[in-house]
Amino acid sequence: MTPYESFIFKRYEFNDRLKTLRLFYSYDDKLNFTETYKFDFSFAEYDKGALDQAIQLLFFMAGVSYYKAYVPSKIQVSSGHIDHELATFLSKTYQRGLGEFFYLNQLDPQTSINIPVTTSKLIELPPIQNLPGQIIGLGGGKDSLVSVELMRDQPLIATWSLNHRTQLEPLVNKIGLPHFWVEREWDHKLLELTQQGAYNGHIPISAIFACVSVIVSILTGYRDSVVSNESSASDPTLSYLGFDINHQYSKSLEFEQDFQDCIVRLFKGSLRYYSLLRPFSELRIAELFAKTGFDKYHDVFSSCNRAFTHDQNHMFWCGECPKCAFVFLIFTPFIRKELLEELWQGKNLLLDPKLEPTYKRLLGITGTKPLDCVGEVKESRAAMKLAKAIYPELNKYEFDLPSDYNYQAWSEQSMPHEVFELLQQKMAKF
């Protein structure tokens, strides 16, 4: 039972001169939190009303980090405005994005989360006159690098990142495009509370990134915020009490389309958000990266989540987690054995007996798919089928794969028509 009655969205403060944004939250005006963002780049001319609207969107979304500590039934809004449509979007994103959190804490995944409506109608904003350029969110892994290489010849393109500057600087330098650095400092009081019995767990972090990207778009004058989420991000990880739990919910097509609807309404269609890689499977993206980026970026990228925790300051591959196991598997058909093993200091993950239970879960042989950013069971099976031609000892993994499954097939997407046409043209050479 929560020791507090209400979670409060208290206020937000943006300082243009210091290029900082502070978000303030509270429980019953007794337990207070502050989250800080620093925007380390030159600002373009921007519309202050549009920026305020984007900041409010982040303010409400980022509150999920603190709301989850006690999950109170009552939520209050002391600053900012929420109409019915925005409240519906936020409530849904909290609910679905906290699915894994509910599962691991053995809470009801349909716990009511009611973001309150504070106004019948939001202030009407004029369209923003941003330039028709793209900022690509850079996470440090293969996916965003595929997007970079597919789009780097466009007239106005840049990259941006949230945190992990020390890890990402060598990668950013090698990319060679304009880059916008953003630092987020969450309130570490959460760590103390967790040790005292508060809830902890996964949040829809990509939804927070999406909101930050809108702010970056406004401050830089670029129209499009581009992410690199694949088709398999929409695949549920497991079912819990009859409710689909997706570790990657805020990377899913459903969230993407909901967020698109939200910013179209808030900014009159003058800002856009979409995933360039939505039509592709993880296995197809691995194949594309092998052709477009591996030789260039092999020593400065990582898809291992452990390399990007708050206490790390360099790129590495741990060689133990489900993400490492999955990436090694999907790279195996397309990258030479010795080059691939170099990423893991000479270790071959497919032949590591310690990872056999992980591969059985990835392949759907035993248990459930790991709660990590890994692909669908069928694409893991397709990758393993290809890997068996290289390593006969992998025939110990027995599974079925539909004969008509094609990892190169295109899936549903939600990008602007002209961007999709451009992507089709780019892909014609692969």
CSV table of C-alpha atoms in Angstrom, one decimal:
chain,number,residue,atom,x,y,z
A,1,MET,CA,0.0,0.0,0.0
A,2,THR,CA,1.4,3.4,-1.0
A,3,PRO,CA,2.4,5.7,1.9
A,4,TYR,CA,1.3,8.7,-0.3
A,5,GLU,CA,-2.1,9.8,-1.5
A,6,SER,CA,-1.2,11.8,-4.6
A,7,PHE,CA,1.5,12.1,-7.3
A,8,ILE,CA,1.8,15.7,-8.4
A,9,PHE,CA,3.1,17.2,-11.6
A,10,LYS,CA,4.4,20.4,-9.8
A,11,ARG,CA,6.0,22.7,-12.4
A,12,TYR,CA,8.7,23.0,-15.0
A,13,GLU,CA,11.3,25.7,-15.7
A,14,PHE,CA,13.2,26.4,-18.9
A,15,ASN,CA,16.2,28.7,-18.9
A,16,ASP,CA,17.1,29.8,-22.5
A,17,ARG,CA,20.4,31.4,-21.4
A,18,LEU,CA,21.7,28.3,-19.5
A,19,LYS,CA,20.0,26.0,-22.0
A,20,THR,CA,18.5,23.9,-19.1
A,21,LEU,CA,15.1,22.5,-18.4
A,22,ARG,CA,14.1,21.4,-14.9
A,23,LEU,CA,11.0,19.3,-14.2
A,24,PHE,CA,9.5,19.1,-10.7
A,25,TYR,CA,7.4,16.3,-9.3
A,26,SER,CA,6.1,15.5,-5.8
A,27,TYR,CA,4.2,13.1,-3.6
A,28,ASP,CA,1.8,15.0,-1.4
A,29,ASP,CA,4.1,18.0,-1.5
A,30,LYS,CA,6.3,16.0,1.0
A,31,LEU,CA,8.6,13.9,-1.2
A,32,ASN,CA,10.0,16.0,-4.1
A,33,PHE,CA,11.9,15.2,-7.2
A,34,THR,CA,13.8,17.2,-9.8
A,35,GLU,CA,14.8,16.0,-13.3
A,36,THR,CA,17.2,18.2,-15.3
A,37,TYR,CA,17.9,18.4,-19.1
A,38,LYS,CA,20.8,20.3,-20.6
A,39,PHE,CA,20.8,21.1,-24.3
A,40,ASP,CA,24.5,21.5,-25.4
A,41,PHE,CA,24.1,23.0,-28.9
A,42,SER,CA,23.3,26.3,-30.5
A,43,PHE,CA,19.6,27.1,-30.7
A,44,ALA,CA,17.9,28.3,-33.9
A,45,GLU,CA,15.1,30.8,-33.7
A,46,TYR,CA,12.2,29.1,-32.2
A,47,ASP,CA,8.5,29.6,-31.4
A,48,LYS,CA,8.2,30.0,-27.6
A,49,GLY,CA,4.6,28.8,-27.6
A,50,ALA,CA,5.6,25.6,-29.5
A,51,LEU,CA,8.5,25.0,-27.2
A,52,ASP,CA,6.3,25.4,-24.1
A,53,GLN,CA,3.9,22.9,-25.5
A,54,ALA,CA,6.7,20.4,-26.3
A,55,ILE,CA,8.2,20.9,-22.8
A,56,GLN,CA,4.8,20.2,-21.2
A,57,LEU,CA,4.6,17.0,-23.3
A,58,LEU,CA,8.0,15.8,-21.9
A,59,PHE,CA,7.0,17.0,-18.4
A,60,PHE,CA,4.0,14.8,-18.4
A,61,MET,CA,5.7,11.8,-20.0
A,62,ALA,CA,8.9,11.9,-17.9
A,63,GLY,CA,6.8,11.8,-14.7
A,64,VAL,CA,6.4,8.1,-15.2
A,65,SER,CA,9.9,7.5,-13.7
A,66,TYR,CA,8.6,8.9,-10.4
A,67,TYR,CA,5.0,7.9,-10.5
A,68,LYS,CA,6.1,4.2,-10.6
A,69,ALA,CA,7.8,4.4,-7.2
A,70,TYR,CA,4.4,4.1,-5.4
A,71,VAL,CA,1.7,3.9,-8.1
A,72,PRO,CA,-0.8,6.0,-6.2
A,73,SER,CA,-4.4,6.1,-7.4
A,74,LYS,CA,-4.6,9.9,-7.4
A,75,ILE,CA,-2.7,12.2,-9.8
A,76,GLN,CA,-2.7,16.0,-9.7
A,77,VAL,CA,-1.5,18.5,-12.2
A,78,SER,CA,-0.3,21.8,-10.8
A,79,SER,CA,1.3,23.2,-14.0
A,80,GLY,CA,0.6,22.7,-17.7
A,81,HIS,CA,-2.5,21.8,-19.5
A,82,ILE,CA,-4.0,18.5,-20.5
A,83,ASP,CA,-7.1,18.1,-22.6
A,84,HIS,CA,-9.1,14.9,-23.1
A,85,GLU,CA,-7.1,13.6,-26.1
A,86,LEU,CA,-3.7,14.2,-24.4
A,87,ALA,CA,-4.9,12.6,-21.2
A,88,THR,CA,-6.0,9.5,-23.1
A,89,PHE,CA,-2.7,9.3,-24.9
A,90,LEU,CA,-0.6,9.7,-21.7
A,91,SER,CA,-2.8,7.3,-19.7
A,92,LYS,CA,-2.5,4.6,-22.3
A,93,THR,CA,1.3,5.1,-22.7
A,94,TYR,CA,1.8,4.8,-18.9
A,95,GLN,CA,-0.4,1.8,-18.8
A,96,ARG,CA,1.1,-0.1,-21.7
A,97,GLY,CA,4.6,1.2,-21.2
A,98,LEU,CA,4.6,0.0,-17.5
A,99,GLY,CA,3.5,-3.5,-18.5
A,100,GLU,CA,6.8,-5.2,-17.7
A,101,PHE,CA,7.0,-3.2,-14.5
A,102,PHE,CA,3.6,-4.5,-13.4
A,103,TYR,CA,4.6,-8.1,-14.3
A,104,LEU,CA,7.9,-8.1,-12.4
A,105,ASN,CA,6.4,-6.4,-9.4
A,106,GLN,CA,3.4,-8.8,-9.5
A,107,LEU,CA,0.9,-6.0,-9.8
A,108,ASP,CA,-2.3,-5.9,-11.9
A,109,PRO,CA,-1.2,-4.9,-15.4
A,110,GLN,CA,-4.6,-3.2,-15.8
A,111,THR,CA,-4.1,-1.0,-12.7
A,112,SER,CA,-6.0,2.2,-13.3
A,113,ILE,CA,-3.8,5.1,-14.4
A,114,ASN,CA,-5.9,8.2,-14.9
A,115,ILE,CA,-4.0,11.3,-16.0
A,116,PRO,CA,-6.4,14.1,-15.2
A,117,VAL,CA,-8.0,16.5,-17.8
A,118,THR,CA,-7.3,20.1,-16.8
A,119,THR,CA,-8.8,22.0,-19.8
A,120,SER,CA,-11.4,21.4,-22.4
A,121,LYS,CA,-9.2,22.8,-25.2
A,122,LEU,CA,-5.5,23.4,-25.5
A,123,ILE,CA,-4.2,26.7,-26.8
A,124,GLU,CA,-4.1,26.9,-30.7
A,125,LEU,CA,-0.6,27.2,-32.0
A,126,PRO,CA,0.3,28.4,-35.5
A,127,PRO,CA,2.3,26.0,-37.6
A,128,ILE,CA,6.0,25.9,-37.0
A,129,GLN,CA,8.2,27.0,-40.0
A,130,ASN,CA,10.9,24.4,-39.5
A,131,LEU,CA,13.3,23.4,-42.3
A,132,PRO,CA,12.6,20.1,-44.1
A,133,GLY,CA,15.5,18.3,-42.5
A,134,GLN,CA,15.9,15.2,-40.4
A,135,ILE,CA,17.5,14.6,-37.0
A,136,ILE,CA,18.3,10.9,-36.3
A,137,GLY,CA,18.2,9.7,-32.8
A,138,LEU,CA,21.6,8.0,-32.1
A,139,GLY,CA,21.6,5.2,-29.6
A,140,GLY,CA,25.0,3.7,-30.2
A,141,GLY,CA,23.8,0.5,-31.8
A,142,LYS,CA,23.5,-0.9,-35.3
A,143,ASP,CA,19.9,0.3,-36.0
A,144,SER,CA,20.5,4.0,-35.8
A,145,LEU,CA,23.7,3.6,-37.8
A,146,VAL,CA,21.7,1.9,-40.6
A,147,SER,CA,19.4,4.9,-40.7
A,148,VAL,CA,22.4,7.3,-40.8
A,149,GLU,CA,23.9,5.5,-43.7
A,150,LEU,CA,20.6,5.3,-45.6
A,151,MET,CA,19.9,9.0,-45.1
A,152,ARG,CA,23.3,10.7,-45.0
A,153,ASP,CA,23.1,12.1,-48.5
A,154,GLN,CA,20.0,14.1,-47.8
A,155,PRO,CA,20.3,17.9,-48.0
A,156,LEU,CA,19.8,18.7,-44.3
A,157,ILE,CA,20.5,15.9,-41.8
A,158,ALA,CA,22.0,15.6,-38.3
A,159,THR,CA,22.1,13.3,-35.3
A,160,TRP,CA,21.2,13.8,-31.7
A,161,SER,CA,21.6,11.8,-28.5
A,162,LEU,CA,20.5,11.7,-24.9
A,163,ASN,CA,23.2,11.0,-22.4
A,164,HIS,CA,26.3,8.7,-22.7
A,165,ARG,CA,28.4,11.4,-24.3
A,166,THR,CA,31.7,9.7,-23.3
A,167,GLN,CA,30.6,6.4,-25.0
A,168,LEU,CA,29.2,8.1,-28.0
A,169,GLU,CA,31.8,10.7,-28.9
A,170,PRO,CA,34.0,8.4,-30.9
A,171,LEU,CA,31.0,7.1,-32.8
A,172,VAL,CA,29.7,10.7,-33.5
A,173,ASN,CA,33.1,11.7,-34.7
A,174,LYS,CA,33.2,8.8,-37.1
A,175,ILE,CA,29.7,9.6,-38.4
A,176,GLY,CA,30.8,13.1,-39.3
A,177,LEU,CA,27.4,14.8,-39.3
A,178,PRO,CA,26.2,17.7,-37.2
A,179,HIS,CA,25.3,16.4,-33.7
A,180,PHE,CA,23.1,17.7,-30.9
A,181,TRP,CA,24.0,16.6,-27.4
A,182,VAL,CA,21.3,16.4,-24.7
A,183,GLU,CA,22.0,15.3,-21.1
A,184,ARG,CA,19.3,14.1,-18.8
A,185,GLU,CA,19.8,13.8,-15.0
A,186,TRP,CA,17.1,11.9,-13.3
A,187,ASP,CA,16.7,12.4,-9.5
A,188,HIS,CA,18.8,9.7,-7.8
A,189,LYS,CA,16.6,9.9,-4.8
A,190,LEU,CA,14.8,7.1,-6.6
A,191,LEU,CA,17.7,4.8,-5.8
A,192,GLU,CA,17.4,5.4,-2.1
A,193,LEU,CA,13.6,4.9,-2.2
A,194,THR,CA,14.0,1.6,-4.0
A,195,GLN,CA,16.3,0.4,-1.2
A,196,GLN,CA,13.6,1.4,1.2
A,197,GLY,CA,11.0,-0.6,-0.5
A,198,ALA,CA,9.6,1.6,-3.3
A,199,TYR,CA,8.8,-0.1,-6.6
A,200,ASN,CA,11.3,-0.2,-9.3
A,201,GLY,CA,11.4,-1.5,-12.9
A,202,HIS,CA,11.2,-0.8,-16.6
A,203,ILE,CA,9.6,2.4,-17.9
A,204,PRO,CA,8.6,3.4,-21.5
A,205,ILE,CA,12.0,5.2,-21.9
A,206,SER,CA,11.6,5.5,-25.7
A,207,ALA,CA,8.5,7.6,-25.1
A,208,ILE,CA,10.6,10.0,-23.1
A,209,PHE,CA,13.2,10.0,-25.9
A,210,ALA,CA,10.4,10.8,-28.4
A,211,CYS,CA,9.3,13.8,-26.3
A,212,VAL,CA,12.8,15.1,-26.0
A,213,SER,CA,13.3,14.7,-29.8
A,214,VAL,CA,10.4,17.1,-30.4
A,215,ILE,CA,12.1,19.7,-28.2
A,216,VAL,CA,15.3,19.2,-30.1
A,217,SER,CA,13.4,19.6,-33.4
A,218,ILE,CA,12.0,22.9,-32.2
A,219,LEU,CA,15.4,24.2,-30.9
A,220,THR,CA,17.3,23.2,-34.0
A,221,GLY,CA,14.8,24.0,-36.7
A,222,TYR,CA,14.6,20.5,-38.2
A,223,ARG,CA,11.2,19.2,-39.1
A,224,ASP,CA,11.6,15.5,-38.8
A,225,SER,CA,12.6,13.4,-35.8
A,226,VAL,CA,13.7,10.0,-37.0
A,227,VAL,CA,14.0,6.9,-34.9
A,228,SER,CA,15.2,3.4,-35.9
A,229,ASN,CA,12.6,1.0,-34.4
A,230,GLU,CA,12.1,-2.3,-36.3
A,231,SER,CA,9.0,-4.3,-37.0
A,232,SER,CA,9.7,-6.8,-34.3
A,233,ALA,CA,9.5,-4.1,-31.6
A,234,SER,CA,5.7,-4.5,-31.9
A,235,ASP,CA,5.9,-8.2,-30.9
A,236,PRO,CA,4.7,-8.9,-27.3
A,237,THR,CA,7.3,-10.4,-25.1
A,238,LEU,CA,4.9,-12.5,-23.0
A,239,SER,CA,1.3,-12.6,-21.6
A,240,TYR,CA,0.5,-11.9,-18.0
A,241,LEU,CA,-3.0,-12.2,-16.5
A,242,GLY,CA,-4.4,-12.1,-20.0
A,243,PHE,CA,-2.5,-8.9,-20.8
A,244,ASP,CA,0.2,-8.6,-23.5
A,245,ILE,CA,3.5,-7.4,-22.0
A,246,ASN,CA,5.9,-5.8,-24.5
A,247,HIS,CA,9.4,-4.8,-23.2
A,248,GLN,CA,9.6,-2.5,-26.3
A,249,TYR,CA,6.1,-1.0,-26.1
A,250,SER,CA,7.3,2.6,-26.6
A,251,LYS,CA,9.3,1.4,-29.7
A,252,SER,CA,6.2,-0.3,-31.2
A,253,LEU,CA,4.2,0.7,-34.2
A,254,GLU,CA,1.2,1.3,-32.0
A,255,PHE,CA,3.0,3.8,-29.8
A,256,GLU,CA,4.6,5.5,-32.9
A,257,GLN,CA,1.2,6.1,-34.5
A,258,ASP,CA,-0.3,7.3,-31.2
A,259,PHE,CA,2.6,9.7,-30.8
A,260,GLN,CA,2.3,10.9,-34.4
A,261,ASP,CA,-1.4,11.6,-33.8
A,262,CYS,CA,-0.4,13.5,-30.7
A,263,ILE,CA,2.2,15.8,-32.2
A,264,VAL,CA,0.1,16.4,-35.4
A,265,ARG,CA,-2.6,17.7,-33.2
A,266,LEU,CA,-0.3,19.7,-30.9
A,267,PHE,CA,1.8,21.3,-33.7
A,268,LYS,CA,-0.6,21.3,-36.6
A,269,GLY,CA,1.4,18.8,-38.6
A,270,SER,CA,4.5,21.0,-38.8
A,271,LEU,CA,6.6,18.5,-36.9
A,272,ARG,CA,7.0,14.8,-37.8
A,273,TYR,CA,8.2,11.7,-35.9
A,274,TYR,CA,8.7,8.3,-37.5
A,275,SER,CA,10.8,5.2,-37.6
A,276,LEU,CA,12.8,4.7,-40.8
A,277,LEU,CA,13.4,1.0,-40.2
A,278,ARG,CA,9.8,0.1,-39.2
A,279,PRO,CA,9.3,-2.1,-42.3
A,280,PHE,CA,12.3,-4.4,-41.5
A,281,SER,CA,13.0,-7.3,-39.2
A,282,GLU,CA,16.0,-7.2,-36.9
A,283,LEU,CA,17.6,-9.9,-39.0
A,284,ARG,CA,17.2,-7.7,-42.2
A,285,ILE,CA,18.7,-4.7,-40.3
A,286,ALA,CA,21.7,-6.9,-39.3
A,287,GLU,CA,22.2,-7.8,-42.9
A,288,LEU,CA,22.0,-4.1,-43.9
A,289,PHE,CA,24.4,-3.1,-41.2
A,290,ALA,CA,26.9,-5.7,-42.4
A,291,LYS,CA,26.7,-4.1,-45.9
A,292,THR,CA,26.6,-0.5,-45.0
A,293,GLY,CA,28.3,0.1,-41.6
A,294,PHE,CA,30.1,-2.7,-39.9
A,295,ASP,CA,33.5,-2.1,-41.5
A,296,LYS,CA,33.3,1.6,-40.7
A,297,TYR,CA,31.8,1.4,-37.1
A,298,HIS,CA,32.9,-2.0,-35.8
A,299,ASP,CA,35.2,-0.5,-33.1
A,300,VAL,CA,32.9,2.3,-31.9
A,301,PHE,CA,29.4,0.9,-31.7
A,302,SER,CA,27.6,-1.4,-29.2
A,303,SER,CA,24.1,-2.8,-28.9
A,304,CYS,CA,24.7,-4.2,-25.4
A,305,ASN,CA,22.5,-2.4,-22.9
A,306,ARG,CA,25.0,-2.8,-20.1
A,307,ALA,CA,27.3,-0.4,-21.9
A,308,PHE,CA,24.8,2.3,-21.5
A,309,THR,CA,23.9,2.1,-17.8
A,310,HIS,CA,24.4,5.3,-15.7
A,311,ASP,CA,27.6,4.0,-14.2
A,312,GLN,CA,29.4,3.2,-17.4
A,313,ASN,CA,31.6,5.5,-19.5
A,314,HIS,CA,32.8,3.4,-22.4
A,315,MET,CA,31.6,1.1,-25.2
A,316,PHE,CA,31.7,-2.7,-24.7
A,317,TRP,CA,29.9,-5.9,-25.3
A,318,CYS,CA,29.4,-8.0,-22.1
A,319,GLY,CA,28.9,-11.3,-23.9
A,320,GLU,CA,26.5,-12.5,-21.2
A,321,CYS,CA,23.1,-10.8,-21.7
A,322,PRO,CA,20.3,-11.8,-24.0
A,323,LYS,CA,20.9,-8.7,-26.2
A,324,CYS,CA,24.5,-9.8,-26.8
A,325,ALA,CA,23.4,-13.4,-27.5
A,326,PHE,CA,20.8,-12.2,-30.0
A,327,VAL,CA,23.0,-9.7,-31.8
A,328,PHE,CA,25.7,-12.3,-32.2
A,329,LEU,CA,23.1,-14.7,-33.6
A,330,ILE,CA,21.7,-12.3,-36.2
A,331,PHE,CA,25.2,-11.1,-37.3
A,332,THR,CA,26.5,-14.6,-37.8
A,333,PRO,CA,25.1,-15.2,-41.3
A,334,PHE,CA,26.5,-11.9,-42.6
A,335,ILE,CA,29.8,-11.1,-40.8
A,336,ARG,CA,33.0,-13.2,-41.0
A,337,LYS,CA,33.5,-15.4,-37.9
A,338,GLU,CA,36.8,-13.8,-36.9
A,339,LEU,CA,35.6,-10.2,-37.3
A,340,LEU,CA,32.4,-11.0,-35.3
A,341,GLU,CA,34.3,-12.7,-32.5
A,342,GLU,CA,36.6,-9.6,-32.2
A,343,LEU,CA,33.7,-7.7,-30.7
A,344,TRP,CA,33.5,-10.1,-27.9
A,345,GLN,CA,37.3,-10.4,-27.3
A,346,GLY,CA,37.6,-13.7,-29.3
A,347,LYS,CA,34.5,-15.3,-27.7
A,348,ASN,CA,31.9,-17.2,-29.8
A,349,LEU,CA,28.6,-16.7,-28.1
A,350,LEU,CA,26.8,-19.3,-30.1
A,351,LEU,CA,29.2,-22.0,-28.8
A,352,ASP,CA,29.2,-20.8,-25.2
A,353,PRO,CA,27.4,-23.4,-23.1
A,354,LYS,CA,26.4,-20.8,-20.5
A,355,LEU,CA,24.3,-19.1,-23.1
A,356,GLU,CA,22.4,-22.2,-24.2
A,357,PRO,CA,19.4,-21.4,-21.9
A,358,THR,CA,19.3,-17.9,-23.4
A,359,TYR,CA,19.2,-19.2,-26.9
A,360,LYS,CA,16.5,-21.7,-26.1
A,361,ARG,CA,14.4,-18.8,-24.9
A,362,LEU,CA,15.2,-16.7,-27.9
A,363,LEU,CA,14.2,-19.6,-30.1
A,364,GLY,CA,11.0,-20.3,-28.2
A,365,ILE,CA,12.1,-23.8,-27.3
A,366,THR,CA,11.8,-23.2,-23.5
A,367,GLY,CA,10.3,-20.5,-21.3
A,368,THR,CA,9.4,-17.0,-22.6
A,369,LYS,CA,11.4,-14.6,-24.7
A,370,PRO,CA,13.8,-12.5,-22.6
A,371,LEU,CA,12.6,-9.1,-21.4
A,372,ASP,CA,15.1,-7.3,-23.5
A,373,CYS,CA,15.3,-5.6,-26.9
A,374,VAL,CA,15.4,-8.8,-29.0
A,375,GLY,CA,13.6,-9.9,-32.1
A,376,GLU,CA,10.7,-12.2,-32.7
A,377,VAL,CA,11.1,-15.9,-32.2
A,378,LYS,CA,10.6,-16.6,-35.9
A,379,GLU,CA,13.5,-14.3,-36.9
A,380,SER,CA,15.7,-15.9,-34.2
A,381,ARG,CA,14.9,-19.2,-35.7
A,382,ALA,CA,15.6,-18.0,-39.3
A,383,ALA,CA,19.0,-16.7,-38.1
A,384,MET,CA,19.8,-19.9,-36.3
A,385,LYS,CA,18.8,-21.9,-39.4
A,386,LEU,CA,21.4,-19.9,-41.4
A,387,ALA,CA,23.9,-20.2,-38.6
A,388,LYS,CA,23.6,-24.0,-38.6
A,389,ALA,CA,25.2,-24.0,-42.1
A,390,ILE,CA,28.3,-22.5,-40.5
A,391,TYR,CA,28.2,-24.4,-37.2
A,392,PRO,CA,26.8,-27.9,-37.4
A,393,GLU,CA,26.9,-28.3,-33.7
A,394,LEU,CA,24.0,-25.9,-33.5
A,395,ASN,CA,21.7,-28.6,-34.9
A,396,LYS,CA,21.1,-29.4,-31.2
A,397,TYR,CA,18.5,-26.6,-31.3
A,398,GLU,CA,15.4,-28.2,-32.8
A,399,PHE,CA,12.5,-26.0,-33.9
A,400,ASP,CA,10.0,-25.4,-36.7
A,401,LEU,CA,10.1,-22.5,-39.0
A,402,PRO,CA,7.3,-21.9,-41.6
A,403,SER,CA,8.6,-22.5,-45.1
A,404,ASP,CA,7.2,-19.2,-46.3
A,405,TYR,CA,8.8,-17.0,-43.7
A,406,ASN,CA,11.0,-14.4,-45.3
A,407,TYR,CA,13.1,-12.2,-43.0
A,408,GLN,CA,13.6,-9.7,-45.9
A,409,ALA,CA,9.8,-9.1,-46.4
A,410,TRP,CA,8.5,-5.6,-45.8
A,411,SER,CA,6.2,-4.9,-42.9
A,412,GLU,CA,3.7,-2.2,-42.1
A,413,GLN,CA,5.2,1.3,-41.6
A,414,SER,CA,4.0,4.8,-40.6
A,415,MET,CA,6.5,7.2,-42.2
A,416,PRO,CA,5.6,10.1,-44.6
A,417,HIS,CA,4.8,9.0,-48.2
A,418,GLU,CA,7.8,10.8,-49.7
A,419,VAL,CA,10.2,9.3,-47.1
A,420,PHE,CA,8.9,5.8,-47.8
A,421,GLU,CA,9.4,6.3,-51.5
A,422,LEU,CA,13.0,7.5,-50.8
A,423,LEU,CA,13.6,4.4,-48.6
A,424,GLN,CA,12.3,2.1,-51.4
A,425,GLN,CA,14.7,3.7,-53.8
A,426,LYS,CA,17.6,3.3,-51.4
A,427,MET,CA,16.7,-0.4,-50.7
A,428,ALA,CA,16.6,-1.2,-54.4
A,429,LYS,CA,20.3,-1.7,-54.4
A,430,PHE,CA,20.3,-4.2,-51.6
